[in-house]
PDB file of C-alpha atoms in Angstrom:
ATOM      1  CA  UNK A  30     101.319  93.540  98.175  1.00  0.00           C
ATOM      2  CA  UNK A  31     102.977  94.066 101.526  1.00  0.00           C
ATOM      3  CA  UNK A  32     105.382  91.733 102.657  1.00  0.00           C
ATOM      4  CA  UNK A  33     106.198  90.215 106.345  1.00  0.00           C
ATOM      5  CA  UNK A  34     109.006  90.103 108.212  1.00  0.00           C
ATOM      6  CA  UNK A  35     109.266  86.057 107.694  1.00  0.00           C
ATOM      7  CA  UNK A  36     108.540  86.765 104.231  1.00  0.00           C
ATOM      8  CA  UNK A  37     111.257  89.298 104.060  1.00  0.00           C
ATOM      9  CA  UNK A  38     113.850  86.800 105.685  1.00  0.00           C
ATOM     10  CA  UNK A  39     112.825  83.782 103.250  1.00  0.00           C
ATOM     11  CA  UNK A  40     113.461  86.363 100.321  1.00  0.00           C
ATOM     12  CA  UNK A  41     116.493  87.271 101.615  1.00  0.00           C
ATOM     13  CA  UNK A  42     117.686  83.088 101.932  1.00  0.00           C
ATOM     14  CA  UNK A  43     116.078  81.772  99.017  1.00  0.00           C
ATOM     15  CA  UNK A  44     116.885  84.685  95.910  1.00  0.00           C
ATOM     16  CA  UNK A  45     117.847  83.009  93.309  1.00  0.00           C
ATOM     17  CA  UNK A  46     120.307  82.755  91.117  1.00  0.00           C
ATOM     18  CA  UNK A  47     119.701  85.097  88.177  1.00  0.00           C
ATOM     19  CA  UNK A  48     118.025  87.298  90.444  1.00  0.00           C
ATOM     20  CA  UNK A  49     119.415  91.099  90.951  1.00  0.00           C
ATOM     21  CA  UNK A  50     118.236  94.083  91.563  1.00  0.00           C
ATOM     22  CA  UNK A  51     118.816  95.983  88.181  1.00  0.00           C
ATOM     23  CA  UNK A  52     117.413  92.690  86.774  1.00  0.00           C
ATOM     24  CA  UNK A  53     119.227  90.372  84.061  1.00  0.00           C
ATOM     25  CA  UNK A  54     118.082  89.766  80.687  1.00  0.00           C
ATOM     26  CA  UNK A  55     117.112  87.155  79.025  1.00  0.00           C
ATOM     27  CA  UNK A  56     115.219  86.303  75.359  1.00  0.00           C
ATOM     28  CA  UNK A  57     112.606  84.105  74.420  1.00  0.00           C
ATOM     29  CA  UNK A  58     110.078  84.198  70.999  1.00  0.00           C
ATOM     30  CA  UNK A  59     106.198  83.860  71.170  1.00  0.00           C
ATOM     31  CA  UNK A  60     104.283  83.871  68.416  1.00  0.00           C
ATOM     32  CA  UNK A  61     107.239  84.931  65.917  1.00  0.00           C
ATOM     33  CA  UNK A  62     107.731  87.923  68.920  1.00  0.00           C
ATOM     34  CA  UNK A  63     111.312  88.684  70.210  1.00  0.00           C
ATOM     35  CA  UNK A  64     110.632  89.314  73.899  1.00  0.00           C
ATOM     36  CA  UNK A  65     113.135  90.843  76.603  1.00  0.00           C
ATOM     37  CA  UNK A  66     112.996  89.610  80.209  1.00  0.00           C
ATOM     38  CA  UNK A  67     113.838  91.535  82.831  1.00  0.00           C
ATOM     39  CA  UNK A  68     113.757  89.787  85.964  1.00  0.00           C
ATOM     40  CA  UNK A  69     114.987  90.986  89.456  1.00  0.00           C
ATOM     41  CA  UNK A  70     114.993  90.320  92.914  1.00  0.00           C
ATOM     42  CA  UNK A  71     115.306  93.597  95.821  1.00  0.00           C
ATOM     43  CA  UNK A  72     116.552  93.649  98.825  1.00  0.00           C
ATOM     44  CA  UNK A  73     114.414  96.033 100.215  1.00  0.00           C
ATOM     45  CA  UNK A  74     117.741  98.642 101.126  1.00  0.00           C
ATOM     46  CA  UNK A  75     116.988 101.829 100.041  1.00  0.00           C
ATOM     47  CA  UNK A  76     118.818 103.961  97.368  1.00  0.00           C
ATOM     48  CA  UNK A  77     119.085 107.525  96.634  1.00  0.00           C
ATOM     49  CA  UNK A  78     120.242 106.879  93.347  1.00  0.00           C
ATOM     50  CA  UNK A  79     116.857 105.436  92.710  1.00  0.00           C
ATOM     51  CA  UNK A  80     114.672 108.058  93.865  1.00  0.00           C
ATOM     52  CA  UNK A  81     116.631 110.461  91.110  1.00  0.00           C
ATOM     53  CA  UNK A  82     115.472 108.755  87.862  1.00  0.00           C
ATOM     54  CA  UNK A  83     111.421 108.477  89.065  1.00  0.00           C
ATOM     55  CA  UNK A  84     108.764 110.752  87.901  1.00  0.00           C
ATOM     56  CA  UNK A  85     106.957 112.918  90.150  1.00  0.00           C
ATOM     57  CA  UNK A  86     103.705 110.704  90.187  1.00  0.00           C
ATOM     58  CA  UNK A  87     106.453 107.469  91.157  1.00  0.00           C
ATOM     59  CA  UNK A  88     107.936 109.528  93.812  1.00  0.00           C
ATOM     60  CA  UNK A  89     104.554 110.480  95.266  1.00  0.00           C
ATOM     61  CA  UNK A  90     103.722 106.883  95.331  1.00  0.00           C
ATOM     62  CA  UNK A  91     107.227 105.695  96.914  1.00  0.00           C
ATOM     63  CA  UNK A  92     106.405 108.383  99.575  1.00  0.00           C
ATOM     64  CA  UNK A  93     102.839 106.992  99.734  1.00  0.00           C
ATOM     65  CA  UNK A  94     103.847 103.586 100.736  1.00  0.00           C
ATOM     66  CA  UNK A  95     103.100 102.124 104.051  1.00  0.00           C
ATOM     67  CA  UNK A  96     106.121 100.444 104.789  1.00  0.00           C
ATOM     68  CA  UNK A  97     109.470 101.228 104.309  1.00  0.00           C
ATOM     69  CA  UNK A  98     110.655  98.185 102.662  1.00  0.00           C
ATOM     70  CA  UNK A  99     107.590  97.935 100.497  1.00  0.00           C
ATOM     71  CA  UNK A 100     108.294 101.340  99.591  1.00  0.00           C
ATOM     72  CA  UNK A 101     112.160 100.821  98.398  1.00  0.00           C
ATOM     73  CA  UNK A 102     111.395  97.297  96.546  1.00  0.00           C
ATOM     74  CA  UNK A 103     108.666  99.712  94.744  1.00  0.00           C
ATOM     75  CA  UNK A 104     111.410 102.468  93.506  1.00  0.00           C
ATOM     76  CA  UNK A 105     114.060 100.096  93.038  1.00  0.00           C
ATOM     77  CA  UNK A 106     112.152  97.874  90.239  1.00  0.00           C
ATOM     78  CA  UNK A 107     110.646 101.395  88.518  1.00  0.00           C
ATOM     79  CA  UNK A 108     113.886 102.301  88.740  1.00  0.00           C
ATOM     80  CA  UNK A 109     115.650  99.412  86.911  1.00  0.00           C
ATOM     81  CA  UNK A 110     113.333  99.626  84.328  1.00  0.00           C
ATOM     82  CA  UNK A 111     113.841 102.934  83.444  1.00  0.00           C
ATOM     83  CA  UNK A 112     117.760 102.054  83.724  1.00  0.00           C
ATOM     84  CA  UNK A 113     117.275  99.027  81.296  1.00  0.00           C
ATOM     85  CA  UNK A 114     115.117 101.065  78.635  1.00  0.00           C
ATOM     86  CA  UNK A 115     117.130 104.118  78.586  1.00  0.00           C
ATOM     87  CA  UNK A 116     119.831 102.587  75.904  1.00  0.00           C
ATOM     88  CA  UNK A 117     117.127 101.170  73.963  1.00  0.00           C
ATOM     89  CA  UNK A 118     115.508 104.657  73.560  1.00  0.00           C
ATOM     90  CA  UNK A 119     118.733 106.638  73.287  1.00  0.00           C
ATOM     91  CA  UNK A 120     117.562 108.743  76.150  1.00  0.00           C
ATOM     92  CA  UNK A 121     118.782 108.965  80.045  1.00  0.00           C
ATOM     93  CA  UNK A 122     116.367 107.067  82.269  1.00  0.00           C
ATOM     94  CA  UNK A 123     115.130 110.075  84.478  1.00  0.00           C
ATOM     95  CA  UNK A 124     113.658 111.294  81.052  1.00  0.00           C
ATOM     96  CA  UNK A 125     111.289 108.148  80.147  1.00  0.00           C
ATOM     97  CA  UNK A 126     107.574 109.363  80.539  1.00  0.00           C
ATOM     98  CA  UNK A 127     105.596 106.705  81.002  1.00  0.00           C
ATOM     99  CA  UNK A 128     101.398 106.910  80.107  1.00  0.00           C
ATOM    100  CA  UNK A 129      98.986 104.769  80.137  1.00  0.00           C
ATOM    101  CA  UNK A 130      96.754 103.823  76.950  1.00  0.00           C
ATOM    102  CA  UNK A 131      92.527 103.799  77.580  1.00  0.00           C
ATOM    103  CA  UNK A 132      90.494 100.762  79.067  1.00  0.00           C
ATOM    104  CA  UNK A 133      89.335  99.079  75.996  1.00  0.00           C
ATOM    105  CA  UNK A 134      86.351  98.833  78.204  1.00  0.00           C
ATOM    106  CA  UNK A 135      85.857 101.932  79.813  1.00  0.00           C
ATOM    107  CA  UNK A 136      87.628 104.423  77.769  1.00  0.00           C
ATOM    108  CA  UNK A 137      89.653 105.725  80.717  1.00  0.00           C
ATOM    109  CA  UNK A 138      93.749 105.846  80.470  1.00  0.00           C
ATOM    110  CA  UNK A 139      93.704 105.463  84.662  1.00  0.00           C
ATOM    111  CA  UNK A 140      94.158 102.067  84.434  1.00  0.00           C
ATOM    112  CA  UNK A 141      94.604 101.170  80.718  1.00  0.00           C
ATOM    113  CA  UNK A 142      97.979  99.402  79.171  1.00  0.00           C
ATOM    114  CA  UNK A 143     101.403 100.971  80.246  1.00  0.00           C
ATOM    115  CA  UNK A 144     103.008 102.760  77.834  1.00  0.00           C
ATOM    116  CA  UNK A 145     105.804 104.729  76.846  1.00  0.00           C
ATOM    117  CA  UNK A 146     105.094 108.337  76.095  1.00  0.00           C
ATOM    118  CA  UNK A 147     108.227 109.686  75.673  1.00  0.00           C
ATOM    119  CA  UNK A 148     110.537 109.136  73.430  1.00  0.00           C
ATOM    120  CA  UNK A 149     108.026 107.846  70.827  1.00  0.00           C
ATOM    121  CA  UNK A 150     108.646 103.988  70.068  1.00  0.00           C
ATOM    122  CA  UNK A 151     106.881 101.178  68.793  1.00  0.00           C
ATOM    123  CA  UNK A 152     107.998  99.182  72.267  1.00  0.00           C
ATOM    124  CA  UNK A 153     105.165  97.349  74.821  1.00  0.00           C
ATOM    125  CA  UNK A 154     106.298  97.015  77.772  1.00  0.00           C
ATOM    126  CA  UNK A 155     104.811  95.344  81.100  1.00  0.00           C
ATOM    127  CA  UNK A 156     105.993  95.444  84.933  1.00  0.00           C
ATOM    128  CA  UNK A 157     104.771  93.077  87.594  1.00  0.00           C
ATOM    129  CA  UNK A 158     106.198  93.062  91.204  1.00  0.00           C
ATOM    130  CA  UNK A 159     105.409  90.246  94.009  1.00  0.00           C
ATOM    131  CA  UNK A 160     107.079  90.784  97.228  1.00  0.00           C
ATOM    132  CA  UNK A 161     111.066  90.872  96.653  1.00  0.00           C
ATOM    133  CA  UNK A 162     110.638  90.177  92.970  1.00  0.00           C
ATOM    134  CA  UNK A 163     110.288  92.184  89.749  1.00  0.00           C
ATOM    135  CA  UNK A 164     109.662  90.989  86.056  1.00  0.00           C
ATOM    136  CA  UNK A 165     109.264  93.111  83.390  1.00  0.00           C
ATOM    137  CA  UNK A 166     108.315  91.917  79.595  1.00  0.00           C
ATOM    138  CA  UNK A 167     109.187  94.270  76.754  1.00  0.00           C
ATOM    139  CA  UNK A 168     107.942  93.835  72.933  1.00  0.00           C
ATOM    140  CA  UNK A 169     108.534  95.386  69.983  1.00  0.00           C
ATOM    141  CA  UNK A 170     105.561  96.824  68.294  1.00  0.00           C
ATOM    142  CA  UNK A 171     103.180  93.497  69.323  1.00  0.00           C
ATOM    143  CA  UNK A 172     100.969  94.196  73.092  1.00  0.00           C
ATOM    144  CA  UNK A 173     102.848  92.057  75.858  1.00  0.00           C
ATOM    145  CA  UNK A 174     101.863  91.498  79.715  1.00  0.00           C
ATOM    146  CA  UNK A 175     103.924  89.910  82.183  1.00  0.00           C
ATOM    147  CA  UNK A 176     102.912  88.286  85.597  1.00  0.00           C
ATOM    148  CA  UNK A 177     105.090  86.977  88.127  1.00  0.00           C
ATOM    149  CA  UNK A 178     103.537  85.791  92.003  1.00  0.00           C
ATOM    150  CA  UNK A 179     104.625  84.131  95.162  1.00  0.00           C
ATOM    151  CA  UNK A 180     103.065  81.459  95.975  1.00  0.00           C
ATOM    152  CA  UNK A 181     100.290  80.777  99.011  1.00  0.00           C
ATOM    153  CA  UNK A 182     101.604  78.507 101.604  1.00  0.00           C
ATOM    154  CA  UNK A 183      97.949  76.298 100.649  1.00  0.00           C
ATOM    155  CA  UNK A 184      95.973  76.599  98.278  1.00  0.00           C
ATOM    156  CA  UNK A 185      91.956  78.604  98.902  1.00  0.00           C
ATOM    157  CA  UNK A 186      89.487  76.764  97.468  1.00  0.00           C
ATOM    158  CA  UNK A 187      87.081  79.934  97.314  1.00  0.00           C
ATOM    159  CA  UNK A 188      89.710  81.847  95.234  1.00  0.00           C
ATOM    160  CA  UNK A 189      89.715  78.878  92.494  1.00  0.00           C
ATOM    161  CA  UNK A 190      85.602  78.780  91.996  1.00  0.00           C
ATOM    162  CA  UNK A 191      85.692  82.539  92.112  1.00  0.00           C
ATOM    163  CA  UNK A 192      88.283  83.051  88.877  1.00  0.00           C
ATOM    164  CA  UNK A 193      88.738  79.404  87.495  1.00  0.00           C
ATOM    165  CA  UNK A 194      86.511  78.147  84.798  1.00  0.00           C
ATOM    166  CA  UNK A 195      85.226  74.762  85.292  1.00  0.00           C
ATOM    167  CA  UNK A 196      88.065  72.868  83.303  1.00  0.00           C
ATOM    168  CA  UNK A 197      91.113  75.241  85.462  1.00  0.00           C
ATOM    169  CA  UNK A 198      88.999  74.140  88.846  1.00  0.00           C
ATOM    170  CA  UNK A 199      89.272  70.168  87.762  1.00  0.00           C
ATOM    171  CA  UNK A 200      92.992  70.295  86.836  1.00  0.00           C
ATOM    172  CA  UNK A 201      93.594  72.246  90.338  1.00  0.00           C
ATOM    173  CA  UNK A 202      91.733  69.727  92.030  1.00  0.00           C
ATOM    174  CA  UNK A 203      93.435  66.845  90.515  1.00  0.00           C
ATOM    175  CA  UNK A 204      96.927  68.372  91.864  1.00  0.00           C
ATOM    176  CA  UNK A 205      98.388  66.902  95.308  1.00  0.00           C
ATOM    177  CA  UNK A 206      96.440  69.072  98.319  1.00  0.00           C
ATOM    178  CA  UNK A 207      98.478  71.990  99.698  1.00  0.00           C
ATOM    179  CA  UNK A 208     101.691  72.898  98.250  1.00  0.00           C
ATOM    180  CA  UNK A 209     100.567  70.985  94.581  1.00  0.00           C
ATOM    181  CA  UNK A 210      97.079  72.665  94.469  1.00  0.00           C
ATOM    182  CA  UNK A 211      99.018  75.813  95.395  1.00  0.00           C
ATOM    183  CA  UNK A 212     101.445  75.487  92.251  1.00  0.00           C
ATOM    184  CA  UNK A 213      98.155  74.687  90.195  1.00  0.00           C
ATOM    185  CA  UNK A 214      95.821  77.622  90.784  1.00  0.00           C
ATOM    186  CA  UNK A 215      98.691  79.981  90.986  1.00  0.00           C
ATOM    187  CA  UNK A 216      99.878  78.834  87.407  1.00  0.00           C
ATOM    188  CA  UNK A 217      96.128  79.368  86.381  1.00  0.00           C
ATOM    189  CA  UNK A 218      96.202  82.979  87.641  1.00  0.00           C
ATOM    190  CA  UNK A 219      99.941  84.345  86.532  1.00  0.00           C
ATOM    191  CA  UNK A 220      98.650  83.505  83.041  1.00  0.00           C
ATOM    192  CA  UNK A 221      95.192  84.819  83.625  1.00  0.00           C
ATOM    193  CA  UNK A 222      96.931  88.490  84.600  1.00  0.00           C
ATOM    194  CA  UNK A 223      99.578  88.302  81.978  1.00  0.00           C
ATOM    195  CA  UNK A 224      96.538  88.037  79.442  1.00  0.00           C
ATOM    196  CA  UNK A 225      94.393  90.725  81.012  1.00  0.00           C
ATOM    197  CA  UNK A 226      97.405  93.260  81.435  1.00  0.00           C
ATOM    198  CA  UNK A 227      98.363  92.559  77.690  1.00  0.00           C
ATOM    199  CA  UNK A 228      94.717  93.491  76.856  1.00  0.00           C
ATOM    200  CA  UNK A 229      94.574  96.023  79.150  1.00  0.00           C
ATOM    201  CA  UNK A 230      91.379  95.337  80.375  1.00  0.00           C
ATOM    202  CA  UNK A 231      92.234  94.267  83.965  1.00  0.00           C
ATOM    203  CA  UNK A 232      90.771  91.846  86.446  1.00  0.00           C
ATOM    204  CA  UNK A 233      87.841  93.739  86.635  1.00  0.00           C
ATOM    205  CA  UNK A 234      86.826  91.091  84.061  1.00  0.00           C
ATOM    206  CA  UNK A 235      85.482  87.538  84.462  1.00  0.00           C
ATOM    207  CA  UNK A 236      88.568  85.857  84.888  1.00  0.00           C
ATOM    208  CA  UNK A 237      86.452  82.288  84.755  1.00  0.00           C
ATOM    209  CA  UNK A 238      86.383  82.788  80.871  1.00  0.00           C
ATOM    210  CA  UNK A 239      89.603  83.890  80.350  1.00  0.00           C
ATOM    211  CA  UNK A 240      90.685  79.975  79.942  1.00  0.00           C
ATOM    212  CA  UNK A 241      94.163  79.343  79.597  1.00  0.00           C
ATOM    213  CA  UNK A 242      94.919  75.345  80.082  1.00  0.00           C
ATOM    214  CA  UNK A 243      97.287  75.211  82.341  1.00  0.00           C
ATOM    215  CA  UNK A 244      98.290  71.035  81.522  1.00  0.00           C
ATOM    216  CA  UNK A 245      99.844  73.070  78.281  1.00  0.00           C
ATOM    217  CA  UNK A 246     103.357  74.635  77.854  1.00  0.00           C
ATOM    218  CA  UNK A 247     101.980  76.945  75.418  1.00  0.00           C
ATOM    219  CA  UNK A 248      98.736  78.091  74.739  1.00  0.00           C
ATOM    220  CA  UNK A 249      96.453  80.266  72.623  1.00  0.00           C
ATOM    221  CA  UNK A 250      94.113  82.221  74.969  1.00  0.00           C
ATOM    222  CA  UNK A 251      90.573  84.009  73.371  1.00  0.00           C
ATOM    223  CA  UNK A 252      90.200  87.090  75.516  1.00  0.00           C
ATOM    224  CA  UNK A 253      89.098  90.879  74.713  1.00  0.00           C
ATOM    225  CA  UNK A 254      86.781  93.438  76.075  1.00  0.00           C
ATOM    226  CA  UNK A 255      83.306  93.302  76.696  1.00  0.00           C
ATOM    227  CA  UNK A 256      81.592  94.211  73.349  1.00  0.00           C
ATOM    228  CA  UNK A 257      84.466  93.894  71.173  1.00  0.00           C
ATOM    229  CA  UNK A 258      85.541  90.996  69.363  1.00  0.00           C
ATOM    230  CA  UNK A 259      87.909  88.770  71.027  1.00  0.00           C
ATOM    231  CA  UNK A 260      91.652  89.171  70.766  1.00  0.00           C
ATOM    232  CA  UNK A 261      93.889  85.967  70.630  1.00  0.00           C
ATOM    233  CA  UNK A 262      97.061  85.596  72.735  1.00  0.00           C
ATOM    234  CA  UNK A 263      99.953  83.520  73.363  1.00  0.00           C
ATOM    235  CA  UNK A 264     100.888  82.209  76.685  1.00  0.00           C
ATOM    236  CA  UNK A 265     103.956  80.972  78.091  1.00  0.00           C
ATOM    237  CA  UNK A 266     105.104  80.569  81.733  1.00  0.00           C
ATOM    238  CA  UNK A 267     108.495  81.824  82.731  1.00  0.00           C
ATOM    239  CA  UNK A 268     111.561  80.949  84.983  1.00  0.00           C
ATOM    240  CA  UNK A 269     110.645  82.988  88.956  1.00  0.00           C
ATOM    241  CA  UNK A 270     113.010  81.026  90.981  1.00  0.00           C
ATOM    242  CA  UNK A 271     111.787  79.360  94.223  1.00  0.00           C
ATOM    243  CA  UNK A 272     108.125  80.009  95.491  1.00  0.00           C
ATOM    244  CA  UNK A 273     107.123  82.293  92.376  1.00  0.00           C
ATOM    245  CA  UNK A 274     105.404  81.610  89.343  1.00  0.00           C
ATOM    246  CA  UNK A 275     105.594  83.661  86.396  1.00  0.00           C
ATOM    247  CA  UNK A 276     103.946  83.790  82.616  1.00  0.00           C
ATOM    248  CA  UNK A 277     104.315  86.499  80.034  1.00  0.00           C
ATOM    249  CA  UNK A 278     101.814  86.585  76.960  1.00  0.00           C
ATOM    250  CA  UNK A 279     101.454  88.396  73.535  1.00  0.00           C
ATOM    251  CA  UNK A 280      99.001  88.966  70.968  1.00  0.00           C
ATOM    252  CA  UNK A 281      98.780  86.659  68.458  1.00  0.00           C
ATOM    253  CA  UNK A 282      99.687  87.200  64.644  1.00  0.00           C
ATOM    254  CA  UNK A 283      96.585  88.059  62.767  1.00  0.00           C
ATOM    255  CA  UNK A 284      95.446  85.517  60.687  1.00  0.00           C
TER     256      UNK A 284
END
């Protein structure tokens, strides 16, 4: 998403403690999952040091970019991902490959789950960026997906009936107007992408039945490809500091 210049300035005034650009870590358990959080916040300055670690296919999208603070932000948070999963793959960060796994759906590995090729390990991982802000959710061995979004200045009522099932649509409604409704729909849809990246499937699928109660601090979500049985994951919304909302979610321990 491309950013404005006001909403470059209110970044730059309102990041948040916690917040930096090589991200700090923090630990949480879902679902008897240990999960790392990486969460950052970017300036937008370019770095050389940055451009060294990407891949050819990052570089060709950093140079690809429209803007040129779009286009740092972008290589900055690849960048400190690579730099925080190097030491947990015993390997330099320039030498990550990253892959992607097929669409459940489709059977293509364009746009499947993120994952790491090289060095071989059992770890998930998940990146989401929203203007000056990164999050990244990394798992060990158990499919993760991570979501983190700024929030609209008002709230779209067209967005809600087009991706919120009918329950989601009454608890946005019930919210104060503007800025509350805002808070409410946006919850809805952080957790709605964090459980469609962690299947992989993408929002290419009906989002309205991807229900994920949003009254609840945790909750078990039924979501999985078209023609395959459902999947089960755990949702939790994170910490994003002021004007975000973020929520990461795993798959649930089989029965």
């Amino acid at each position: 998403m491309t950013e404005g210049r006001a909403a470059d300035a209110a970044d730059a005034v309102f990041a948040p403690d916690g917040f930096a650009d090589d991200g700090v870590e923090s630990e949480l358990e879902l679902a008897g999952t240990r999960v790392r959080i990486w969460r950052g916040w970017l300036s937008g300055r370019p770095a050389e040091e940055d451009l060294l670690v990407l891949s050819a296919e990052e570089t060709a999208r950093y140079r690809a970019f429209p803007d040129p603070v779009g286009a740092a932000r972008y290589a900055r948070a690849h960048a400190a991902v690579r730099r925080r999963l190097a030491p947990l793959l015993g390997t330099r960060p320039e030498a990550v490959v990253f892959g992607r796994t097929p669409c459940p759906t489709c059977g293509s590995a364009a746009h499947g789950r993120p994952r790491i090729v090289h060095p071989p390990t059992t770890l998930e991982v998940s990146l989401s960026r929203s203007g000056a802000y990164w999050l990244c959710a990394v798992s060990e061995g158990t499919r993760v997906g991570a979501d983190i979004e700024r929030l609209r200045p008002s709230y779209v009522p067209g967005l809600g009936a087009a991706v919120l099932s009918p329950h989601e649509q009454v608890y946005v409604a019930a919210a104060a107007p503007g800025g509350g409704r805002s808070v409410a729909f946006t919850r809805c849809w952080t957790r709605k992408e964090a459980v469609v990246k962690a299947s992989g499937v993408g929002i290419s699928t009906d989002l309205k039945r991807v229900e994920v109660r949003p009254e609840l601090t945790e909750v078990l979500v039924r979501h999985g490809a078209a023609g395959f049985r459902p999947d089960t994951w755990v949702v939790r919304d994170l910490p994003a500091g002021r004007d975000h909302l973020a929520a990461v979610a795993v798959a649930a321990p089989a029965p």
